[in-house]
PDB file of C-alpha atoms in Angstrom:
ATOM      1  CA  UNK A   1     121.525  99.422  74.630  1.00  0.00           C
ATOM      2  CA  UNK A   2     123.465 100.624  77.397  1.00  0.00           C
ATOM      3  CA  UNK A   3     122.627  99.143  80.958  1.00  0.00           C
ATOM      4  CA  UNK A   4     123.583 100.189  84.607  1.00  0.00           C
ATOM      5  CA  UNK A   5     124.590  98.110  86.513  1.00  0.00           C
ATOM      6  CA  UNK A   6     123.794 100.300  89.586  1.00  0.00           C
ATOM      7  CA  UNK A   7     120.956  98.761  91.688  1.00  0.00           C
ATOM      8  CA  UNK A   8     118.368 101.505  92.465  1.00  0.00           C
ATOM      9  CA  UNK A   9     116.203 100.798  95.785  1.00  0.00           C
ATOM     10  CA  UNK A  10     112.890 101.568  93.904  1.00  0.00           C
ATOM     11  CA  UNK A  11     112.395 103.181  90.135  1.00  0.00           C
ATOM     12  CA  UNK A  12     109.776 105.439  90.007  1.00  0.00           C
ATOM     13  CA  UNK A  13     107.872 105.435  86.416  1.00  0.00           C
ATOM     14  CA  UNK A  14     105.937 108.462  85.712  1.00  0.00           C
ATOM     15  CA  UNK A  15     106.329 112.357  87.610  1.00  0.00           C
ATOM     16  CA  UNK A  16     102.536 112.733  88.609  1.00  0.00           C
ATOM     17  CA  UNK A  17     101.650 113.400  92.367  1.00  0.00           C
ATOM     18  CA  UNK A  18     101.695 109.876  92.897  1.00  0.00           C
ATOM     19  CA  UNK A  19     105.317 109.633  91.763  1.00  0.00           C
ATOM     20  CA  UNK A  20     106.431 112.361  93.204  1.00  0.00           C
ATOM     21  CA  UNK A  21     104.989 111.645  96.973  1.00  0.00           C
ATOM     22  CA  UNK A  22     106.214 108.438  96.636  1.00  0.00           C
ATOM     23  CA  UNK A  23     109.795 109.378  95.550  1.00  0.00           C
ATOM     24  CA  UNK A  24     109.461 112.682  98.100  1.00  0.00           C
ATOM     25  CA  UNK A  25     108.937 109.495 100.983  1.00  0.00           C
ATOM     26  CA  UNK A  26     111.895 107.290  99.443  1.00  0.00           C
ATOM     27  CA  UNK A  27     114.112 110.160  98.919  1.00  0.00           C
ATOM     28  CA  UNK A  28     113.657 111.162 102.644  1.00  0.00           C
ATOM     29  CA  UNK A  29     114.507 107.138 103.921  1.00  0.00           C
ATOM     30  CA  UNK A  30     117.856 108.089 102.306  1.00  0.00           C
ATOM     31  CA  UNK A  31     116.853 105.211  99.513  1.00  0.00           C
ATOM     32  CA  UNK A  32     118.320 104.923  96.476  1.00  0.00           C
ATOM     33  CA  UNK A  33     115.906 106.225  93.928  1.00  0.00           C
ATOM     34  CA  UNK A  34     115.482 106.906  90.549  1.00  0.00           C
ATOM     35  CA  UNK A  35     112.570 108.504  88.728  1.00  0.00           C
ATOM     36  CA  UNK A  36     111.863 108.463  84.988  1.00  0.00           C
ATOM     37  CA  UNK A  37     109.296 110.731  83.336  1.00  0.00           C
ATOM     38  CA  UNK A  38     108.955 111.884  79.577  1.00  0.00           C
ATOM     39  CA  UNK A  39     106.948 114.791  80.111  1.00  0.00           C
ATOM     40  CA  UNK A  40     103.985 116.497  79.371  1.00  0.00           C
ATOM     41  CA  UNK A  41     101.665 114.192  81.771  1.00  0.00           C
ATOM     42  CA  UNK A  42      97.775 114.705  82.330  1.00  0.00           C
ATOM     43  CA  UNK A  43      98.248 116.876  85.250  1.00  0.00           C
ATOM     44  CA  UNK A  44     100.085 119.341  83.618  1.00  0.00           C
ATOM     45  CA  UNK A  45      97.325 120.276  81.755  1.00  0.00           C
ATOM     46  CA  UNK A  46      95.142 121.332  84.215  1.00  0.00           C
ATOM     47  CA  UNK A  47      94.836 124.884  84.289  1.00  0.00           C
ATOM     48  CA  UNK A  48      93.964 125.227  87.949  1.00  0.00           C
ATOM     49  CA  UNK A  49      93.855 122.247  91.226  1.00  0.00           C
ATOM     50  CA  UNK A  50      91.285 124.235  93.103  1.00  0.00           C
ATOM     51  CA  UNK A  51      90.877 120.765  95.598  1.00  0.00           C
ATOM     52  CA  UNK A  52      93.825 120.234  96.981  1.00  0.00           C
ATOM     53  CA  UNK A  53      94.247 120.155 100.758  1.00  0.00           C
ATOM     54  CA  UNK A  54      96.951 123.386 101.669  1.00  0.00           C
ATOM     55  CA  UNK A  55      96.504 124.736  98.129  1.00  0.00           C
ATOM     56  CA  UNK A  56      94.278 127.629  97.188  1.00  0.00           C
ATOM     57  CA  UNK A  57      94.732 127.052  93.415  1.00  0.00           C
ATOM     58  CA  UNK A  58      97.614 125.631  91.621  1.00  0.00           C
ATOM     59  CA  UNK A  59      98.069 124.922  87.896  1.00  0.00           C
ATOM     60  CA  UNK A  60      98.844 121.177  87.580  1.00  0.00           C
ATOM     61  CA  UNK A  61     102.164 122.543  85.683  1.00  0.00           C
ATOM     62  CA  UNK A  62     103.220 124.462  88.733  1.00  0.00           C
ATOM     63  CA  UNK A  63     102.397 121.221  90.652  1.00  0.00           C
ATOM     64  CA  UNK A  64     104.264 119.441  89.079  1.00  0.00           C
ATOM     65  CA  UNK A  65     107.278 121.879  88.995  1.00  0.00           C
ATOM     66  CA  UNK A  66     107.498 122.396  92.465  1.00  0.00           C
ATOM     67  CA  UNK A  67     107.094 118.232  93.005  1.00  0.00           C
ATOM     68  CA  UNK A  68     110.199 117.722  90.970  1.00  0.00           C
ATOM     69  CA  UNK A  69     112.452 120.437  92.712  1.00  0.00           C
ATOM     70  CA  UNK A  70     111.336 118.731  96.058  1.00  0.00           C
ATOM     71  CA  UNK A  71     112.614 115.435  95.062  1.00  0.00           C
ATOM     72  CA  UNK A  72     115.992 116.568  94.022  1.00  0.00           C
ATOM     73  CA  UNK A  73     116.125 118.107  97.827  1.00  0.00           C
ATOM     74  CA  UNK A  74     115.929 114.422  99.124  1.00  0.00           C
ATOM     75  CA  UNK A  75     118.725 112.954  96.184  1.00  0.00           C
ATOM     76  CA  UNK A  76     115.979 111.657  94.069  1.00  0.00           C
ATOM     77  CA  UNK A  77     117.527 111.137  90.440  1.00  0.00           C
ATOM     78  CA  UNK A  78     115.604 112.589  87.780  1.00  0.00           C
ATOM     79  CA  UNK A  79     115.979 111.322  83.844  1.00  0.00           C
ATOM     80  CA  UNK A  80     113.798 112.466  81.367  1.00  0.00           C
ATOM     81  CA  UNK A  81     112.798 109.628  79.152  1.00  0.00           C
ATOM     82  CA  UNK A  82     110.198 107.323  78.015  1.00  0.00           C
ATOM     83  CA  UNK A  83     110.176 103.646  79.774  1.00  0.00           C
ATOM     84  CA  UNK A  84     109.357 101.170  77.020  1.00  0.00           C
ATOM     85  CA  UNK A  85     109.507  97.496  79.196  1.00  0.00           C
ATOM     86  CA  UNK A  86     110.023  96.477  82.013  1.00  0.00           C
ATOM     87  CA  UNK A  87     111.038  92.852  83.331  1.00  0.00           C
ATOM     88  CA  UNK A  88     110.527  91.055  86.195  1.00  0.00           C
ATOM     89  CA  UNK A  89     113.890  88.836  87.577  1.00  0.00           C
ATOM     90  CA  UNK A  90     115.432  88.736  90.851  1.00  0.00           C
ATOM     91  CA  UNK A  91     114.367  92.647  90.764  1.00  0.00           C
ATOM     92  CA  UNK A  92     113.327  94.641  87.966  1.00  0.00           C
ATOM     93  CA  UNK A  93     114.480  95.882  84.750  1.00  0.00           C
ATOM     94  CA  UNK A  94     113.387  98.869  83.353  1.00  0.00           C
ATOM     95  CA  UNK A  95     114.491  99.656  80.200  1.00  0.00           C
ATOM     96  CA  UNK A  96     114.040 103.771  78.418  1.00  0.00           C
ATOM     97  CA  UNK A  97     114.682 104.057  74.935  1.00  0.00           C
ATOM     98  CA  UNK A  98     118.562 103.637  74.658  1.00  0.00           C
ATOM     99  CA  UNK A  99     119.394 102.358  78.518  1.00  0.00           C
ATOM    100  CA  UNK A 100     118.146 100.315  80.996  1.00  0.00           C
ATOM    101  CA  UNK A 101     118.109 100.281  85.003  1.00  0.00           C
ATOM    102  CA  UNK A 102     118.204  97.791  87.819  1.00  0.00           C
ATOM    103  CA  UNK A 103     115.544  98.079  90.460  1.00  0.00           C
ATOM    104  CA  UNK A 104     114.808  96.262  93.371  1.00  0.00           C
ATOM    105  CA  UNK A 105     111.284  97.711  93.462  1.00  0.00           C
ATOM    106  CA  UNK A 106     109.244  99.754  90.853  1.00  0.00           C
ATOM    107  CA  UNK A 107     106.471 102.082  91.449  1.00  0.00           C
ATOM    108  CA  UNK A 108     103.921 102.415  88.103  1.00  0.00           C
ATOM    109  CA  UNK A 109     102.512 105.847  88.029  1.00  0.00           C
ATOM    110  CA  UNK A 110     102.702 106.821  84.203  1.00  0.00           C
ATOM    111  CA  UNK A 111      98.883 107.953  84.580  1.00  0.00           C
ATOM    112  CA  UNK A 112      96.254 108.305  81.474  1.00  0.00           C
ATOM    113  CA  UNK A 113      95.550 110.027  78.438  1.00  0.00           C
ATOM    114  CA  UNK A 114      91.849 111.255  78.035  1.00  0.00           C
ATOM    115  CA  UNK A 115      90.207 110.551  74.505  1.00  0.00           C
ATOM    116  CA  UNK A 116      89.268 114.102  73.183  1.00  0.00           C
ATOM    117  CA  UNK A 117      87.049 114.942  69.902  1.00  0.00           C
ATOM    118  CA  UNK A 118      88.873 116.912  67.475  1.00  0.00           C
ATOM    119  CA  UNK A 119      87.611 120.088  68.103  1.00  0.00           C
ATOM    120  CA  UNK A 120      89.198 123.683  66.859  1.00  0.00           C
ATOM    121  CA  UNK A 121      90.464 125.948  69.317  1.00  0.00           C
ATOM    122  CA  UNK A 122      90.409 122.854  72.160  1.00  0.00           C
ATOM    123  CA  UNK A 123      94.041 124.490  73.294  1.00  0.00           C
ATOM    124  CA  UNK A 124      92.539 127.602  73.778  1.00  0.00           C
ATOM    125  CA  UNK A 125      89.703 126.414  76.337  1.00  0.00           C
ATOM    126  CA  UNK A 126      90.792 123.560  77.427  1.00  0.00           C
ATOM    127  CA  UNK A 127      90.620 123.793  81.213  1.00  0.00           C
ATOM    128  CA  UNK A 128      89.133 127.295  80.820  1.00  0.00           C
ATOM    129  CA  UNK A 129      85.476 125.997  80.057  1.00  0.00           C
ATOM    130  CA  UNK A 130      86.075 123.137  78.254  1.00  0.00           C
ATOM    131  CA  UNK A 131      86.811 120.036  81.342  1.00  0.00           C
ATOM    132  CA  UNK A 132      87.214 116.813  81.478  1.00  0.00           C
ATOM    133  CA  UNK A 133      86.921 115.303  84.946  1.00  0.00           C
ATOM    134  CA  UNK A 134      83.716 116.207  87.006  1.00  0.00           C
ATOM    135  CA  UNK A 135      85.166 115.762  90.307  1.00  0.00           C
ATOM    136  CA  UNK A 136      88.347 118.191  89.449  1.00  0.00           C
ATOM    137  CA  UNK A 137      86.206 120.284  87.402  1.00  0.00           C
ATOM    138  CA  UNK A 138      82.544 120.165  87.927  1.00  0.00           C
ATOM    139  CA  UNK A 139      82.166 122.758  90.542  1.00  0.00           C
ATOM    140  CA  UNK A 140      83.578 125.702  87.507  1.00  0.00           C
ATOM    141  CA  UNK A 141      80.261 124.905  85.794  1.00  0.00           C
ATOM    142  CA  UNK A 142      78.603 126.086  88.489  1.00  0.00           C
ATOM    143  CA  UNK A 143      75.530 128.416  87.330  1.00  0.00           C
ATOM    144  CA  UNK A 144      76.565 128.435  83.439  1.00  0.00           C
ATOM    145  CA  UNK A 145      75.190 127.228  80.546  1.00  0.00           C
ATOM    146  CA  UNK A 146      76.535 123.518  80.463  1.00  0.00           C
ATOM    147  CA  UNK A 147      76.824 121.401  77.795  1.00  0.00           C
ATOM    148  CA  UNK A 148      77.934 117.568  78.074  1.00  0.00           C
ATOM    149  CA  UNK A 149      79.256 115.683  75.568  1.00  0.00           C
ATOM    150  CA  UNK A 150      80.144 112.101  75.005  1.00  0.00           C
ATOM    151  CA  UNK A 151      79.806 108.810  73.352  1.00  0.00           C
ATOM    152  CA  UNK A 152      78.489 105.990  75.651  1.00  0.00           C
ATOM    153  CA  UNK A 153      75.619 106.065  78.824  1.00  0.00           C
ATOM    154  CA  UNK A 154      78.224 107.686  80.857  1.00  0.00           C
ATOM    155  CA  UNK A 155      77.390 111.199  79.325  1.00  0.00           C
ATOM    156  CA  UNK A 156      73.377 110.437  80.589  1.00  0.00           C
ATOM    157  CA  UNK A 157      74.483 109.567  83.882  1.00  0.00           C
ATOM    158  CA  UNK A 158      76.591 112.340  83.814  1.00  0.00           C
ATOM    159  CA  UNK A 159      74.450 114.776  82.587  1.00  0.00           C
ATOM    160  CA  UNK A 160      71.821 113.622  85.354  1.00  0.00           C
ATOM    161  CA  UNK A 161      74.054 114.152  88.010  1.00  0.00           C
ATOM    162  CA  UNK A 162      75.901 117.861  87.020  1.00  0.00           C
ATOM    163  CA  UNK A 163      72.196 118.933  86.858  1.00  0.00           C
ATOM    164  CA  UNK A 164      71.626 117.670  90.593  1.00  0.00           C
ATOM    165  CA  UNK A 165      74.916 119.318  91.558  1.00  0.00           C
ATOM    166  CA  UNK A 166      75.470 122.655  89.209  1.00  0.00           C
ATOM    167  CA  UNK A 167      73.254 124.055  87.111  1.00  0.00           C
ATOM    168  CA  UNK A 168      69.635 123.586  85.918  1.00  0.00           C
ATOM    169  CA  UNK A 169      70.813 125.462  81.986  1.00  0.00           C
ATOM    170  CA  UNK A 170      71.920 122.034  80.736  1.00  0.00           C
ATOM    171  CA  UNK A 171      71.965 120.150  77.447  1.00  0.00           C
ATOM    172  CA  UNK A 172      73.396 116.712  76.099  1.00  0.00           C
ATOM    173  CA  UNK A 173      75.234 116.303  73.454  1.00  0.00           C
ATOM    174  CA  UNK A 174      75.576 112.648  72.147  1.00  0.00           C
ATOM    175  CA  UNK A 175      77.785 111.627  69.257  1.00  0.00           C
ATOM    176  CA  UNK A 176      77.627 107.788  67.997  1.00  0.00           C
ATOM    177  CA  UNK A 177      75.272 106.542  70.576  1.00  0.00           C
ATOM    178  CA  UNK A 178      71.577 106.334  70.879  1.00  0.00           C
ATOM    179  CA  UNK A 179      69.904 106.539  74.435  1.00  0.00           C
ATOM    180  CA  UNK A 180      67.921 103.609  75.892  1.00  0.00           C
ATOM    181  CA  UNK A 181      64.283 103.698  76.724  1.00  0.00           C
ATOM    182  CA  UNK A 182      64.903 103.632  80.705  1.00  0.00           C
ATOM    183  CA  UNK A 183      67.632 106.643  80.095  1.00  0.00           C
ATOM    184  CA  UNK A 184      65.309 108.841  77.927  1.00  0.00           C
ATOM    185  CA  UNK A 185      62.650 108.630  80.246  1.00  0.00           C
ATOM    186  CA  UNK A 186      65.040 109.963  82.981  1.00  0.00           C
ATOM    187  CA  UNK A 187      66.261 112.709  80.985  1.00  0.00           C
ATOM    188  CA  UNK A 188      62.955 113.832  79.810  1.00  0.00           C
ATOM    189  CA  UNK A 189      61.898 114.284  83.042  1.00  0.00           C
ATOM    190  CA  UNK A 190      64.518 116.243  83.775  1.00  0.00           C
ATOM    191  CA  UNK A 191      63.995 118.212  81.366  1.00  0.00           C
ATOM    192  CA  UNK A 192      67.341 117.833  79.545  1.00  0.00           C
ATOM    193  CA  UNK A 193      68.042 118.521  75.690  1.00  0.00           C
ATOM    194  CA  UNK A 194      69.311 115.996  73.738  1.00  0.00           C
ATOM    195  CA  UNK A 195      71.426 116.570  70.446  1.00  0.00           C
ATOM    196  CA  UNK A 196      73.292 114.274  68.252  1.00  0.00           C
ATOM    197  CA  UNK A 197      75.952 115.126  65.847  1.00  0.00           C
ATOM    198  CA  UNK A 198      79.808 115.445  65.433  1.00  0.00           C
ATOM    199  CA  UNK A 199      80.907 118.732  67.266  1.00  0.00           C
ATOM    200  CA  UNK A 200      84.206 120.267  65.214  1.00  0.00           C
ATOM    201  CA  UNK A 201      85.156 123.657  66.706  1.00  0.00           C
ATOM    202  CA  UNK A 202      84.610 125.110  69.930  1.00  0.00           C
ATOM    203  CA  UNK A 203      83.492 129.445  69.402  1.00  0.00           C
ATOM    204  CA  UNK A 204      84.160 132.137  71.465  1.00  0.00           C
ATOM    205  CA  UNK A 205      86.215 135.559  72.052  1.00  0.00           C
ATOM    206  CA  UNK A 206      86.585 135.933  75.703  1.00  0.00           C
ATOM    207  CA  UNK A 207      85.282 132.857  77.065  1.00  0.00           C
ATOM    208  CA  UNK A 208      83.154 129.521  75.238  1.00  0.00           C
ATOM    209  CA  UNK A 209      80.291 130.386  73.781  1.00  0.00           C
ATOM    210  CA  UNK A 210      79.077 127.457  71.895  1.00  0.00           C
ATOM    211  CA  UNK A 211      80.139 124.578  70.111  1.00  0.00           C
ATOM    212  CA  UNK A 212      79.213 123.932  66.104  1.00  0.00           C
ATOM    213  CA  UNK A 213      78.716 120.482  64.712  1.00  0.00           C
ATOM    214  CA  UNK A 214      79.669 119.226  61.278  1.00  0.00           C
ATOM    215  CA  UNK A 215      76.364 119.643  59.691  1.00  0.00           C
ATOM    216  CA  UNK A 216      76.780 123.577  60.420  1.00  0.00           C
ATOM    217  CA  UNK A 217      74.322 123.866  64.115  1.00  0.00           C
ATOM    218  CA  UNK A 218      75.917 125.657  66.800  1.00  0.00           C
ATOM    219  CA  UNK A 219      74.718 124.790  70.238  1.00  0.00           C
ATOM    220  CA  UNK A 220      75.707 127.659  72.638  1.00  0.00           C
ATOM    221  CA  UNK A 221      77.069 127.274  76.209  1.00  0.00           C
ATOM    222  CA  UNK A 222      79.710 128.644  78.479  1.00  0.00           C
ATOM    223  CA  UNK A 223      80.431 125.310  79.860  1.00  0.00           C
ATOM    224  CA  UNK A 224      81.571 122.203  78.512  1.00  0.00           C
ATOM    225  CA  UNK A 225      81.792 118.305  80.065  1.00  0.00           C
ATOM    226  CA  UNK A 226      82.895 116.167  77.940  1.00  0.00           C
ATOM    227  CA  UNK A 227      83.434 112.459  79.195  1.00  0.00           C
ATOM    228  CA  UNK A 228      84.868 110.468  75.775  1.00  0.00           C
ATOM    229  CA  UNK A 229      86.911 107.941  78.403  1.00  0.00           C
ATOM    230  CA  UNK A 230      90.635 107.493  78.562  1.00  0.00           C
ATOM    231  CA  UNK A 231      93.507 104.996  78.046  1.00  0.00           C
ATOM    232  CA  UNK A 232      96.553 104.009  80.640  1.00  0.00           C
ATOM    233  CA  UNK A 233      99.852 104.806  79.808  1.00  0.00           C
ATOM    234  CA  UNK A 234     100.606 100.751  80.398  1.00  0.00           C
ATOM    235  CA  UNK A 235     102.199  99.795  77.394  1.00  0.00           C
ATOM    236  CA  UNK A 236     105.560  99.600  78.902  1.00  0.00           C
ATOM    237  CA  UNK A 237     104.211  96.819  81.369  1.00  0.00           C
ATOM    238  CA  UNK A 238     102.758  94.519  78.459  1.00  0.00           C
ATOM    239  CA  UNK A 239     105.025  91.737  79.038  1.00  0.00           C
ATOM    240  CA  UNK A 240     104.152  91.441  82.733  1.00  0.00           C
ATOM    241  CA  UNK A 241     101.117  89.086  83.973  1.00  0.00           C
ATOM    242  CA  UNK A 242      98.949  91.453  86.094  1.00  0.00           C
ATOM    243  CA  UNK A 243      95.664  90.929  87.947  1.00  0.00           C
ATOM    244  CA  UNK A 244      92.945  93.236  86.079  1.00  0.00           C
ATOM    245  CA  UNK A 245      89.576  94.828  87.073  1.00  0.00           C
ATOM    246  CA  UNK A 246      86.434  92.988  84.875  1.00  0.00           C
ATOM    247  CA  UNK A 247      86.868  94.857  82.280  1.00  0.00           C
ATOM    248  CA  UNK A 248      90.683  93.881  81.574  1.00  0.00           C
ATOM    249  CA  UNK A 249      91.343  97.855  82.036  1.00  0.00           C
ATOM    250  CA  UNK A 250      92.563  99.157  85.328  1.00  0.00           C
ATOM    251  CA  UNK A 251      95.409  97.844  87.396  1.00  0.00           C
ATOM    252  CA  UNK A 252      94.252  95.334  90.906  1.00  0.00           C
ATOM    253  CA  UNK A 253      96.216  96.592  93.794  1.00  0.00           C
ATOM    254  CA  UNK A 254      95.947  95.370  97.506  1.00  0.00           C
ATOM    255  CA  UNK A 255      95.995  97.829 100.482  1.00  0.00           C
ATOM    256  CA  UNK A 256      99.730  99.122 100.167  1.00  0.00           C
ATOM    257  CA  UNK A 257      99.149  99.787  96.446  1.00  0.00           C
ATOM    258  CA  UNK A 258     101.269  96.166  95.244  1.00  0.00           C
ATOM    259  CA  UNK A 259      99.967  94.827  92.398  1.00  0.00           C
ATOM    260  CA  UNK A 260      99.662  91.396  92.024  1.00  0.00           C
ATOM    261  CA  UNK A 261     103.434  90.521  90.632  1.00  0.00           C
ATOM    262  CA  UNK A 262     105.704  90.927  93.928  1.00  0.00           C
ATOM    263  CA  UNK A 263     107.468  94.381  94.020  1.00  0.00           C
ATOM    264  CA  UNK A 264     105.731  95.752  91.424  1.00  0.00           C
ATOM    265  CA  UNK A 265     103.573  98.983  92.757  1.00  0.00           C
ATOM    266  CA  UNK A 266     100.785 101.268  90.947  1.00  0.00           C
ATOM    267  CA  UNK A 267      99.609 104.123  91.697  1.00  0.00           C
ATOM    268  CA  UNK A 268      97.285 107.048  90.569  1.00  0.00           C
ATOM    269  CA  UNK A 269      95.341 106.582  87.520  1.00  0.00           C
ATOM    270  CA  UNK A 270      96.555 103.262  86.403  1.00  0.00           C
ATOM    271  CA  UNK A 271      94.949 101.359  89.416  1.00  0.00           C
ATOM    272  CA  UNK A 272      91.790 100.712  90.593  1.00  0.00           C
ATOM    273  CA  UNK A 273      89.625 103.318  92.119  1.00  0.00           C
ATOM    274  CA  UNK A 274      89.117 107.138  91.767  1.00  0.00           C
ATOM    275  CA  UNK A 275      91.598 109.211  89.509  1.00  0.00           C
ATOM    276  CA  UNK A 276      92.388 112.241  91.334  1.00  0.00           C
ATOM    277  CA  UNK A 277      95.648 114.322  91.858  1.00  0.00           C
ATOM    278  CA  UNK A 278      95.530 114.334  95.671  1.00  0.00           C
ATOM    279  CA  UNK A 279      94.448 110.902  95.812  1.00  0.00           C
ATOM    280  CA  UNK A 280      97.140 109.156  93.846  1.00  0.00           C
ATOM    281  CA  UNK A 281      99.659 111.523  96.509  1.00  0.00           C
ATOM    282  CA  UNK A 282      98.472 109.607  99.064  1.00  0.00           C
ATOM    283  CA  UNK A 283      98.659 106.266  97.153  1.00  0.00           C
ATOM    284  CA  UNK A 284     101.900 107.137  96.372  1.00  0.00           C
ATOM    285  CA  UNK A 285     102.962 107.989 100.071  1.00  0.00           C
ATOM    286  CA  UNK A 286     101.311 104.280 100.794  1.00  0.00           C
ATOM    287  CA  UNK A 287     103.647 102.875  98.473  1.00  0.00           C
ATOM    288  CA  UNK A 288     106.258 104.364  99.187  1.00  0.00           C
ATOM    289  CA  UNK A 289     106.201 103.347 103.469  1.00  0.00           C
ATOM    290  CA  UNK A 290     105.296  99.562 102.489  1.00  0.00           C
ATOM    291  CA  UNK A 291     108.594  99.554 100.442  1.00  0.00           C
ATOM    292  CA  UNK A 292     110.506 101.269 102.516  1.00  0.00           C
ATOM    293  CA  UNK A 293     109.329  98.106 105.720  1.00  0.00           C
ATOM    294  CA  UNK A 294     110.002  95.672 103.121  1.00  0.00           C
ATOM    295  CA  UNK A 295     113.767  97.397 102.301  1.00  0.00           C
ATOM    296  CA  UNK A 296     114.153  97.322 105.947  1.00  0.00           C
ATOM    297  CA  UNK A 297     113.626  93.881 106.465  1.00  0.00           C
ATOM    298  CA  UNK A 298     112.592  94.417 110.149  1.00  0.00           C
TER     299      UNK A 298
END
């Protein structure tokens, strides 16, 4: 494996908003930065960022775009690549698949993937009635004919709340999980229906119009929630000791966004807190000051 011996100020793991502020902030200190991305993250699949401040509606792809052309203004190196460890020493060493980096500081910001059902024709509505994330999302179900899917209490709850917020036409689809007594009581009176079965294709011509299940039902709607959880894109930090939420999932950070191993930031979906594309920006700004004080050493 082929290492550089060049010492970057800060490597920046992972071109989602919270990267790209952060190396946008670094790159305009004059620091010496490098970011690493392999492509293809979770906001690039959004089909339109309707709640972004400045933004009328974006495609996360376009987003993301026009984030990496800005850093390149500021001398921000970009390499395409996949990180697969990094080590802590007097820095950090980051290593890709054939090279590895010095860093004094690293920023983690390699974001999530979400845990979808296989489902027929997802590609073609994904984003365009079929959503993931209520608070990027929610809002397009507005009025329709909503149907929300998932696999633990979090579809109830969820299902209890869109119909508060979006539309009173709502169903619940559960697959692999059985309701408790408290939670069907609260959905009865809300006069939600509940299904249970294995949805395989998603139907429709010019927008959804249902969903069929394995045993050959098709449940019509013109929405879709679906809320099947997610993993981080950690694996690359496995050999590092890192404080955890309760659940041994999400990445403790204090108030600048520093984990709990010195130098070592996170950002955006990987830390605690709510995953959205604006907010991990301004995590990633935060970052991005705190190490620039600390390079400083004022």
């Amino acid at each position: 494996m082929k290492s550089d011996t060049f010492i970057y100020d800060c490597i920046v793991i992972g071109a989602g908003p919270g990267g790209l502020q952060a190396a946008i902030h670094l790159g305009r200190y004059n620091r010496r930065v490098l970011l690493v991305d392999r492509g293809a993250g979770r906001t690039t699949h959004a089909a339109h960022i309707v709640n972004y401040l400045g933004l009328v509606a974006i495609s996360g792809r376009e987003l993301i775009a026009t984030g990496l052309e800005q850093v390149k203004e500021f001398g921000v190196e970009v390499l395409k690549d996949t990180v697969t460890r990094v080590e802590k020493d007097d820095g950090f060493t980051v290593h890709t698949t054939d090279r590895s980096f010095q860093g004094r500081y690293v920023i983690a910001s390699a974001g999530a993937v979400d845990n979808l059902p296989r489902l027929r024709n997802l590609g073609r509505f994904f984003g365009k009635g079929f959503y993931t994330c209520v608070d990027c999302d929610g809002h397009l179900t507005t009025g329709t004919k909503l149907l929300v899917m998932g696999n633990s209490l979090n579809a109830a709850r969820l299902a209890l709340g869109m119909k508060q917020m979006y539309t009173d036409d709502l169903a619940l689809l559960l697959t692999d999980f059985n309701l408790p007594p408290d939670y069907q009581e609260a959905i009865r009176e809300d006069s939600i229906a509940v299904h249970s079965g294995e949805p395989v294709a998603l139907l429709g011509e010019a927008g959804l119009e249902g969903v069929q299940l394995a045993d050959g039902r098709t449940l019509p709607c013109e929405s879709i929630m679906a809320t099947f959880g997610w993993r981080l894109n950690d694996s690359f930090l496995a050999g590092l000791s890192l404080d955890r939420d309760h659940e041994r999932f999400k990445i403790l950070t204090g108030n600048s966004n520093e984990s709990s191993l010195p130098g070592l930031y996170v950002v955006g979906a990987m830390k605690q807190g709510h995953s959205q594309a604006i907010i991990a920006a301004g995590q990633g700004a935060v970052a991005a000051i705190d190490i620039n004080q600390k390079l400083l050493e004022l």
